[in-house]
Tab-separated table of C-alpha atoms in Angstrom:
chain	number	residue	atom	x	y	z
M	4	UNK	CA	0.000	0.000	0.000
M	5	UNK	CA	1.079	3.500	-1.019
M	6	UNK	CA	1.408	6.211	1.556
M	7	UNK	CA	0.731	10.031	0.881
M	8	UNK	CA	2.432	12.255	2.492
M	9	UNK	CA	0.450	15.712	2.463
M	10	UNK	CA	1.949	18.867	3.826
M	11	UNK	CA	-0.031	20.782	6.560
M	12	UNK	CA	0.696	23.975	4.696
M	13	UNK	CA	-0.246	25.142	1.039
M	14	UNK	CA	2.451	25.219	-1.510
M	15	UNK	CA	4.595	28.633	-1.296
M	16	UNK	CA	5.631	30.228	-5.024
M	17	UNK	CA	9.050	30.977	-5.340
M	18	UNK	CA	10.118	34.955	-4.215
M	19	UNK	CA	9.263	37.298	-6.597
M	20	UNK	CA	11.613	39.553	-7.769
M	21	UNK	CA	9.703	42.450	-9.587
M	22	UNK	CA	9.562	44.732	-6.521
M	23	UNK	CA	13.057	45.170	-5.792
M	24	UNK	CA	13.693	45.442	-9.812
M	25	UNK	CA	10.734	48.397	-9.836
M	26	UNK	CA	12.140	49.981	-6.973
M	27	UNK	CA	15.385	50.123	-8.850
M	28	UNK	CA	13.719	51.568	-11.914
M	29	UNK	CA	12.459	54.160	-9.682
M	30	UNK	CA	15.253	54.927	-8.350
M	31	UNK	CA	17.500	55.281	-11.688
M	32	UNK	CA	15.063	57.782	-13.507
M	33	UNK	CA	14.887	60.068	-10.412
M	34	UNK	CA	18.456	59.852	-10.137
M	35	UNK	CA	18.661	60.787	-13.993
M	36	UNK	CA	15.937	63.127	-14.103
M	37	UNK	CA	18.766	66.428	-12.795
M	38	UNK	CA	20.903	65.138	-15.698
M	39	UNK	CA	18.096	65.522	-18.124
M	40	UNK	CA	16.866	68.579	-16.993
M	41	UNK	CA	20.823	69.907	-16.813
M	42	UNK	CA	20.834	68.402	-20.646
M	43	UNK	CA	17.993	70.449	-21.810
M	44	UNK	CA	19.252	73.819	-20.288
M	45	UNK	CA	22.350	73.193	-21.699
M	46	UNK	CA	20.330	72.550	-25.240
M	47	UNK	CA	18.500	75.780	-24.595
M	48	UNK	CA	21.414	77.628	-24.072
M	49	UNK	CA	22.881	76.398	-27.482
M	50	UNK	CA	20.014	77.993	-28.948
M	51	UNK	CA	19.949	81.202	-27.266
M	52	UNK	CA	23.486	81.384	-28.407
M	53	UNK	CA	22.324	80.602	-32.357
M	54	UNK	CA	19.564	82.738	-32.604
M	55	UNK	CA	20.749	85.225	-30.054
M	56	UNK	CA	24.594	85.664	-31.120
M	57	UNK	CA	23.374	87.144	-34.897
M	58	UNK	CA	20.905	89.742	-33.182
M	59	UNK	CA	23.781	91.042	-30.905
M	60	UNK	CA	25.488	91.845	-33.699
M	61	UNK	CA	22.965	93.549	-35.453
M	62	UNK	CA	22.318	95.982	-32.528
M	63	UNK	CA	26.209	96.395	-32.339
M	64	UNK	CA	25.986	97.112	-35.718
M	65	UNK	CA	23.286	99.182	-35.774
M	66	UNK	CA	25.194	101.490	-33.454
M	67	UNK	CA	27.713	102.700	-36.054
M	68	UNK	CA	25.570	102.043	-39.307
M	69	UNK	CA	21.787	103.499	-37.520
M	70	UNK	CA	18.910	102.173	-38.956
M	71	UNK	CA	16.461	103.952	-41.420
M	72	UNK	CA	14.257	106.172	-40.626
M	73	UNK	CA	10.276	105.399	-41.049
M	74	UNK	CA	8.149	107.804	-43.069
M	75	UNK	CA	6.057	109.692	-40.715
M	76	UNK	CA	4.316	112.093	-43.319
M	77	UNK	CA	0.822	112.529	-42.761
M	78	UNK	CA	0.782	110.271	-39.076
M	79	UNK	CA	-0.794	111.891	-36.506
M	80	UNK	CA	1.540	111.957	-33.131
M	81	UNK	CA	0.096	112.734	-30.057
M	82	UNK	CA	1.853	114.409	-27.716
M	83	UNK	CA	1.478	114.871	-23.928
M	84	UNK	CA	2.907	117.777	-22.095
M	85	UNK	CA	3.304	119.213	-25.897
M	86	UNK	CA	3.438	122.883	-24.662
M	87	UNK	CA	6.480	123.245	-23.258
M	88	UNK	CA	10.450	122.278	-22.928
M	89	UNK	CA	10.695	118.818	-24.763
M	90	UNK	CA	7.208	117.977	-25.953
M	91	UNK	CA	7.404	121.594	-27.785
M	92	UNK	CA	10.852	120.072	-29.189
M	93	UNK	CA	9.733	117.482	-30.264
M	94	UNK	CA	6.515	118.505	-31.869
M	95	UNK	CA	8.326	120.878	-34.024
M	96	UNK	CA	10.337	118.220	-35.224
M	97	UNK	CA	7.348	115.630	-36.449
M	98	UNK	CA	5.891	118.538	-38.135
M	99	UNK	CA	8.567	119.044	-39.737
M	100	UNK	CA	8.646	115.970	-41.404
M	101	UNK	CA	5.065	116.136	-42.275
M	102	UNK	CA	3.112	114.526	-39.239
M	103	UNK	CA	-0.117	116.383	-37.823
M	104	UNK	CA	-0.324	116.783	-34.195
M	105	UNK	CA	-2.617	116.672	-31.187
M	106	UNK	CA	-0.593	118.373	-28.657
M	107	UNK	CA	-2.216	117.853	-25.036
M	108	UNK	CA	-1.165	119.768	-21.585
M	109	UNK	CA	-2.756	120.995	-18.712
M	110	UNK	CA	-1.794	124.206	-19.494
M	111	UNK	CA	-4.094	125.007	-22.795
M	112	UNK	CA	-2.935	128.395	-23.566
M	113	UNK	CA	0.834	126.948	-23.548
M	114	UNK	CA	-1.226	123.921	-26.384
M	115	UNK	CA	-2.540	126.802	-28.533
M	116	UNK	CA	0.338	128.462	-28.924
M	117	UNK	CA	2.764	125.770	-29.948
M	118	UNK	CA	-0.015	125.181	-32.230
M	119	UNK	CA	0.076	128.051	-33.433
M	120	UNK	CA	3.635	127.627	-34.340
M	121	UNK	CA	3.247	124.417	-35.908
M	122	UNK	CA	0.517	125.931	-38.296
M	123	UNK	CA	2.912	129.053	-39.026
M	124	UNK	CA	6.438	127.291	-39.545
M	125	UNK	CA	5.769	124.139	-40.792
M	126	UNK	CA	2.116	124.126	-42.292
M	127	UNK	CA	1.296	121.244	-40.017
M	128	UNK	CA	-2.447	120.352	-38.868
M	129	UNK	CA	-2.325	120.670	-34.951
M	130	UNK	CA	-5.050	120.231	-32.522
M	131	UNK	CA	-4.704	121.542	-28.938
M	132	UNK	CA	-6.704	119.546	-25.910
M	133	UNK	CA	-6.002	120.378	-22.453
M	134	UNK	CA	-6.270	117.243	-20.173
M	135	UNK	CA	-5.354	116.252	-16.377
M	136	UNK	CA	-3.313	112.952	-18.270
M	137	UNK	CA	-3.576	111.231	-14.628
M	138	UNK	CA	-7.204	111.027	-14.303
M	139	UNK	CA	-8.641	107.980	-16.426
M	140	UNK	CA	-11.583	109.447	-17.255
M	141	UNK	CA	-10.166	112.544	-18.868
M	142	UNK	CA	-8.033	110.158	-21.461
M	143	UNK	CA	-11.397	108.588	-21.811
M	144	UNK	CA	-12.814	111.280	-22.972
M	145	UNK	CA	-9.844	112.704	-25.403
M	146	UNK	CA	-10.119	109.798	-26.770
M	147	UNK	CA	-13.991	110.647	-27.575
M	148	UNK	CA	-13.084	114.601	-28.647
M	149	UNK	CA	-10.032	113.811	-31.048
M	150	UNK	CA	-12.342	111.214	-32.853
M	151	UNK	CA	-15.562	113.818	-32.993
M	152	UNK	CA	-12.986	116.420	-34.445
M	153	UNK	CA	-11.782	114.579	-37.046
M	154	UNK	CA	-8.039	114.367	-36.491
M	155	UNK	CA	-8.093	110.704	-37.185
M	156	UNK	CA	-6.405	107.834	-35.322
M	157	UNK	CA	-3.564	108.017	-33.373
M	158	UNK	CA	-0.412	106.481	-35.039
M	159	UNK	CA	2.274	108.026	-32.740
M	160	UNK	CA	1.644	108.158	-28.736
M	161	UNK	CA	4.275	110.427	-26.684
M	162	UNK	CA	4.095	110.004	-23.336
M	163	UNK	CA	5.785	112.698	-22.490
M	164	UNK	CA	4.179	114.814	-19.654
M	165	UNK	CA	6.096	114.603	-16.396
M	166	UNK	CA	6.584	116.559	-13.300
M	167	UNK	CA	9.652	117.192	-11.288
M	168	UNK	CA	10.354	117.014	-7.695
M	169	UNK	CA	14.385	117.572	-6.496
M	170	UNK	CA	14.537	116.756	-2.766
M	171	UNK	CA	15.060	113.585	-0.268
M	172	UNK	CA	12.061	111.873	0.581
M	173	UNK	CA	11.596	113.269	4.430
M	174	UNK	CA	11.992	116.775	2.865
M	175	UNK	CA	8.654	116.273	0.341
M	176	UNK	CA	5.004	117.202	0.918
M	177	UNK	CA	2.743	114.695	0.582
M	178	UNK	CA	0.713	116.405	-1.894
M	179	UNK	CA	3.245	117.493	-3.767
M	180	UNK	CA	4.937	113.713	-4.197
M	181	UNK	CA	1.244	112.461	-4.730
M	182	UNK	CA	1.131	114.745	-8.013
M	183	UNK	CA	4.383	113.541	-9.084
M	184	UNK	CA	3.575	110.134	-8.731
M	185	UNK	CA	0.102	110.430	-10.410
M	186	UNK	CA	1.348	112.550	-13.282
M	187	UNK	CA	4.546	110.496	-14.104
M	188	UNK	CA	3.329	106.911	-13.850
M	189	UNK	CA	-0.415	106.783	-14.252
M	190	UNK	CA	-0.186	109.267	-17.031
M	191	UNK	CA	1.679	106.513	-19.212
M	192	UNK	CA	-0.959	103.634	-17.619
M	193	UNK	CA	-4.045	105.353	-18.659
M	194	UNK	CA	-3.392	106.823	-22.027
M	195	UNK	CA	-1.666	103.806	-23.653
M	196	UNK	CA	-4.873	101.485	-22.216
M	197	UNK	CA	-7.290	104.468	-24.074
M	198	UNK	CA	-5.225	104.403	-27.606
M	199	UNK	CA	-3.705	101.083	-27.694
M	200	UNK	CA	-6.569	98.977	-28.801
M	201	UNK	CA	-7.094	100.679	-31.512
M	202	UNK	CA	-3.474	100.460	-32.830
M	203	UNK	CA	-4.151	96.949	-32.363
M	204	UNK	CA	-7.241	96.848	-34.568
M	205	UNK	CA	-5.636	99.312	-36.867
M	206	UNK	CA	-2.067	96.960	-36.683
M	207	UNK	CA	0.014	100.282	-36.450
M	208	UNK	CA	0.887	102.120	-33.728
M	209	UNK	CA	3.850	102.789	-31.799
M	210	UNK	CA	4.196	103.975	-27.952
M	211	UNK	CA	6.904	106.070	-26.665
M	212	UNK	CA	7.362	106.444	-22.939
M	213	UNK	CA	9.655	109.253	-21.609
M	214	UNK	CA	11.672	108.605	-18.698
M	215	UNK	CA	14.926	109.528	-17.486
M	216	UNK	CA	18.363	108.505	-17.054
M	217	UNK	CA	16.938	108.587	-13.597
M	218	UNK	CA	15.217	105.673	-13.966
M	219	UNK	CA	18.100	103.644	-15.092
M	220	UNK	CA	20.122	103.992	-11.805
M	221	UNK	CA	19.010	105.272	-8.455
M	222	UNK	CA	19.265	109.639	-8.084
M	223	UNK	CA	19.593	110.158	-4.688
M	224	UNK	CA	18.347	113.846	-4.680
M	225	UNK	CA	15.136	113.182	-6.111
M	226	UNK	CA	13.848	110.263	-4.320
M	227	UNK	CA	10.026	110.105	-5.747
M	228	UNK	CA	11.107	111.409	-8.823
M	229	UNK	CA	13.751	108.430	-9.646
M	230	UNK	CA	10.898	106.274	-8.383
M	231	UNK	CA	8.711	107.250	-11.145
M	232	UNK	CA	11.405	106.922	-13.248
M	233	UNK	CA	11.711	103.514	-12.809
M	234	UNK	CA	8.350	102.888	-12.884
M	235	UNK	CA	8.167	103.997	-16.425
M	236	UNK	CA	11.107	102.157	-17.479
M	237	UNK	CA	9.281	99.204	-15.748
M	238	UNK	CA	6.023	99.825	-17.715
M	239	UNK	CA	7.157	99.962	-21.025
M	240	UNK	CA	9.770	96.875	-20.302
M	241	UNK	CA	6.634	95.401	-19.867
M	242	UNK	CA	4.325	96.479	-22.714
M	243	UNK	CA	6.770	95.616	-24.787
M	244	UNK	CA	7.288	91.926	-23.981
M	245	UNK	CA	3.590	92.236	-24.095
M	246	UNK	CA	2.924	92.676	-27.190
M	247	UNK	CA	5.611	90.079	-27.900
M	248	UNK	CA	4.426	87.376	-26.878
M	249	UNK	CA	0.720	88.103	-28.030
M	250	UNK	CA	2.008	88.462	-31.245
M	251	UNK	CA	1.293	92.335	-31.353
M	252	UNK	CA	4.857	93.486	-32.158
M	253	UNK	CA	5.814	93.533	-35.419
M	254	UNK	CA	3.090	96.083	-36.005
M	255	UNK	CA	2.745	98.079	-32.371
M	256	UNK	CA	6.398	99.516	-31.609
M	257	UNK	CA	7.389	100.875	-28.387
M	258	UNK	CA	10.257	103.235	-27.579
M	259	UNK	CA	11.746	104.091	-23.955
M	260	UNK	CA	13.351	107.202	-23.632
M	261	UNK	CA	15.968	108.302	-20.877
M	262	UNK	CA	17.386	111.242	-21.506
M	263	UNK	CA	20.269	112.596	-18.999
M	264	UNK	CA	19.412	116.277	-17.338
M	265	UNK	CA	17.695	118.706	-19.778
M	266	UNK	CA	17.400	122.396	-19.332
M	267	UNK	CA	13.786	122.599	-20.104
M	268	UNK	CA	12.858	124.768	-16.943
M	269	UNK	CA	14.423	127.580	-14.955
M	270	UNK	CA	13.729	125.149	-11.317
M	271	UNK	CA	15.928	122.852	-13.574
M	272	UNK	CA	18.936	125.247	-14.207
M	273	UNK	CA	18.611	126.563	-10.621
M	274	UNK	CA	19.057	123.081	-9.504
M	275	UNK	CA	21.561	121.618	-10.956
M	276	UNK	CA	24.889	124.568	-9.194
M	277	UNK	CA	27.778	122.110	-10.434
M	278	UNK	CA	26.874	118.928	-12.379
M	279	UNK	CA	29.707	116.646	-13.693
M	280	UNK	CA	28.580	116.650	-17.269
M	281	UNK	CA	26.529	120.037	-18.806
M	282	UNK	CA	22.725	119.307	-18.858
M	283	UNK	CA	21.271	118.954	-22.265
M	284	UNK	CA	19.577	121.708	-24.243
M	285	UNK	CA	15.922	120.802	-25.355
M	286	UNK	CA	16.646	120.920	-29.308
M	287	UNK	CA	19.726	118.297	-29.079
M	288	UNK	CA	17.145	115.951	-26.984
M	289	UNK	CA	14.579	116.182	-28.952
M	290	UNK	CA	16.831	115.711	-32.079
M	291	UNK	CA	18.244	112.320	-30.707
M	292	UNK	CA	14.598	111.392	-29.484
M	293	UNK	CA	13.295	111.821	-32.858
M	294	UNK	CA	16.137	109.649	-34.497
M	295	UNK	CA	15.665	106.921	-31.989
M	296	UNK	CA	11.570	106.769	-32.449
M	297	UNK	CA	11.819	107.183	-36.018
M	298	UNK	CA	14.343	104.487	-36.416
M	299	UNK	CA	11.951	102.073	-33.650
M	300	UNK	CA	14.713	101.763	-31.058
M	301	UNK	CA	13.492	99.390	-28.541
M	302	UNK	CA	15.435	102.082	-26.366
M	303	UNK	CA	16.810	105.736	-26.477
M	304	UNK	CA	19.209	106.897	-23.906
M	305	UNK	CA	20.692	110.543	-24.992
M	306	UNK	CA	23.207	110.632	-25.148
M	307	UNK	CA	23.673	107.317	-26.331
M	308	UNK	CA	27.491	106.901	-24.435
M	309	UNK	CA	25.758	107.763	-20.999
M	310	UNK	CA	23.171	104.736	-21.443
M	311	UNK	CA	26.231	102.368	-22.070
M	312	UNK	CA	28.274	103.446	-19.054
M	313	UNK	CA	25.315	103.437	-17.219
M	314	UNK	CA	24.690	99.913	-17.868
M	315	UNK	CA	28.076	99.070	-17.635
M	316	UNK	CA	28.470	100.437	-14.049
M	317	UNK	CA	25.226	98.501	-12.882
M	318	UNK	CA	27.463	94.936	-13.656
M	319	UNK	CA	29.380	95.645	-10.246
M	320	UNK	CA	28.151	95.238	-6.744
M	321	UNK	CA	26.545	98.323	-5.150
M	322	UNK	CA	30.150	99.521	-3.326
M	323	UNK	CA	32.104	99.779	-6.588
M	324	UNK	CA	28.898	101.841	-8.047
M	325	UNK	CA	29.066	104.062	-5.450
M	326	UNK	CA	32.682	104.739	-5.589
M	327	UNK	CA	31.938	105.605	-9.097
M	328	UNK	CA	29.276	108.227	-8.209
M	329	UNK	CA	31.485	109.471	-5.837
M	330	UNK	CA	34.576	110.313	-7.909
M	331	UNK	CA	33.368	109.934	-11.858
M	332	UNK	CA	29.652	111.037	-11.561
M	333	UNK	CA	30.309	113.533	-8.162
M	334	UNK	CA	26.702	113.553	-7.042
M	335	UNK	CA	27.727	115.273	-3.958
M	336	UNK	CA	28.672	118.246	-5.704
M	337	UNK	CA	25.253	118.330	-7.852
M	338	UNK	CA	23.577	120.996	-5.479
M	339	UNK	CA	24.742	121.886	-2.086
M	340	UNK	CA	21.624	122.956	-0.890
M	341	UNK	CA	20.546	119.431	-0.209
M	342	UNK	CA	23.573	118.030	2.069
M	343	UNK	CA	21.993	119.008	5.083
């Protein structure tokens, strides 16, 4: 007789080995993934260097050979802060070349007659609107007017209305540093939102934004002022990628424009007792301003050598900047009046 011998306990299978071999899987791709993500940068990079290396030498070219000059006859360029110092400048210039203007300020008799000059010297059309460029509403409603009076649509936008305040921040009233705030920075806000759609639907347009070479590195005796500065270097850094990536920009141009110290006002002259370099008459600003929107810099800094150096000296760490302003730039010297 055969015996059986049957095991008290159910058959085991052999180990399996696919956990450990998973858990090693696991552990190789998240031990590869820095690699690959190091790999792609590294691919990136190649291509910022392709596409990027031919550009740079375009712009470095560009800056002995300029670029031409676009055709503004018959374009109408609006202006604000048009009757007076640069936006006067300026104007004279475009209408020179054949543009029509709409020259807005809050001072309306100061509109009229640079108007009136416009009309005399160069045969231009000019229309004169005065406007508080800081309240919404009132760009609103320029907007409305230049369109009911026929002067067409706006092809050129100057941002140029500004107000100046020279003093450290503990020193300022606070109405006084609200106005410069509201007229230097909202200003720019509210009448590019009113005009820029339709340079959209229209697919022309360009936008010019005045600021200062104030706004490219800090000026310690105008606090608020350089603040607003940089603002509007901020704002059309900004509107200009923008339009880039919506796909707005080979047809809507901006232009930021940073001009050093110009003599445009006696509180100006009166300020500035011993400055390094000579401040800048209005006529050679608004000559270099011209040539930079005409030719669609991305960028005007006038003069052009002070924008380099000035970007230059921003490379280095704050101490060696500062020994620069103290013995190339001499800021202390600027105006004595403020040292207390």
């Amino acid at each position: 007789m055969n015996s059986w011998t049957v095991s008290d306990s159910p058959t085991q299978p052999p180990p399996s080995t696919e956990e450990p071999v998973t858990r090693t899987h696991v552990k190789f791709v998240l031990a590869l993934e820095p690699l690959l993500t190091v790999l792609l940068i590294v691919v990136d990079l190649v291509k910022v260097l392709l596409v990027g290396l031919p550009r740079l030498a375009g712009e470095i070219f560009s800056t002995f050979v300029p670029r031409a000059k676009k055709d503004v006859r018959g374009q109408l360029v609006l202006i604000t802060g048009g009757g007076n110092g640069l936006g006067r400048a300026v104007a004279h210039l475009f209408a020179a070349r054949g543009s029509r203007l709409v020259l807005v300020d809050i001072d309306l008799a100061a509109a009229e007659r640079v108007c009136e000059e416009l009309k005399v010297e160069h045969g231009a059309s000019a229309w004169a609107y005065r406007v508080d460029v800081s309240r919404y509403d009132e760009c609103r409603q320029l907007a409305e007017r230049i369109e009911r009076d026929g002067c067409g649509p706006v092809d050129i936008l100057i941002n140029n209305a500004g107000l100046i305040l020279f003093g450290f921040i503990n020193d300022c009233s606070v109405e006084r540093a609200t106005a410069v705030m509201d007229v230097n920075l909202k200003s720019h806000v509210w009448m590019t939102k009113v005009f820029l759609d339709g340079m959209l639907e229209r697919k022309r347009g360009h936008i010019v934004g005045v600021s200062s070479m104030s706004g490219m590195y800090a000026f310690p005796w105008g606090v608020i002022y350089s603040a607003t500065k940089f603002a509007v270097c901020g704002f059309m850094a900004s509107l200009s990628e923008q339009l880039r990536i919506q796909g707005h920009s080979q047809y809507v141009k901006t232009t930021c424009v940073n001009p050093y110290y110009v003599a445009t006002r006696k509180d100006v002259v009166e300020f500035l007792q011993k400055p390094r370099f000579p401040p800048l008459t209005v006529e050679q600003a608004g000559r270099e301003i011209v040539a930079g929107i005409l030719r669609e810099d991305d960028v005007v800094t006038v003069p052009k050598l002070f924008g380099v150096f000035t970007r230059f000296m921003l490379l280095f760490p704050v101490s060696v900047q500062q020994v620069v302003r103290d013995y190339l730039i001499r800021e202390y010297e600027l105006n004595n009046n403020l040292h207390t």
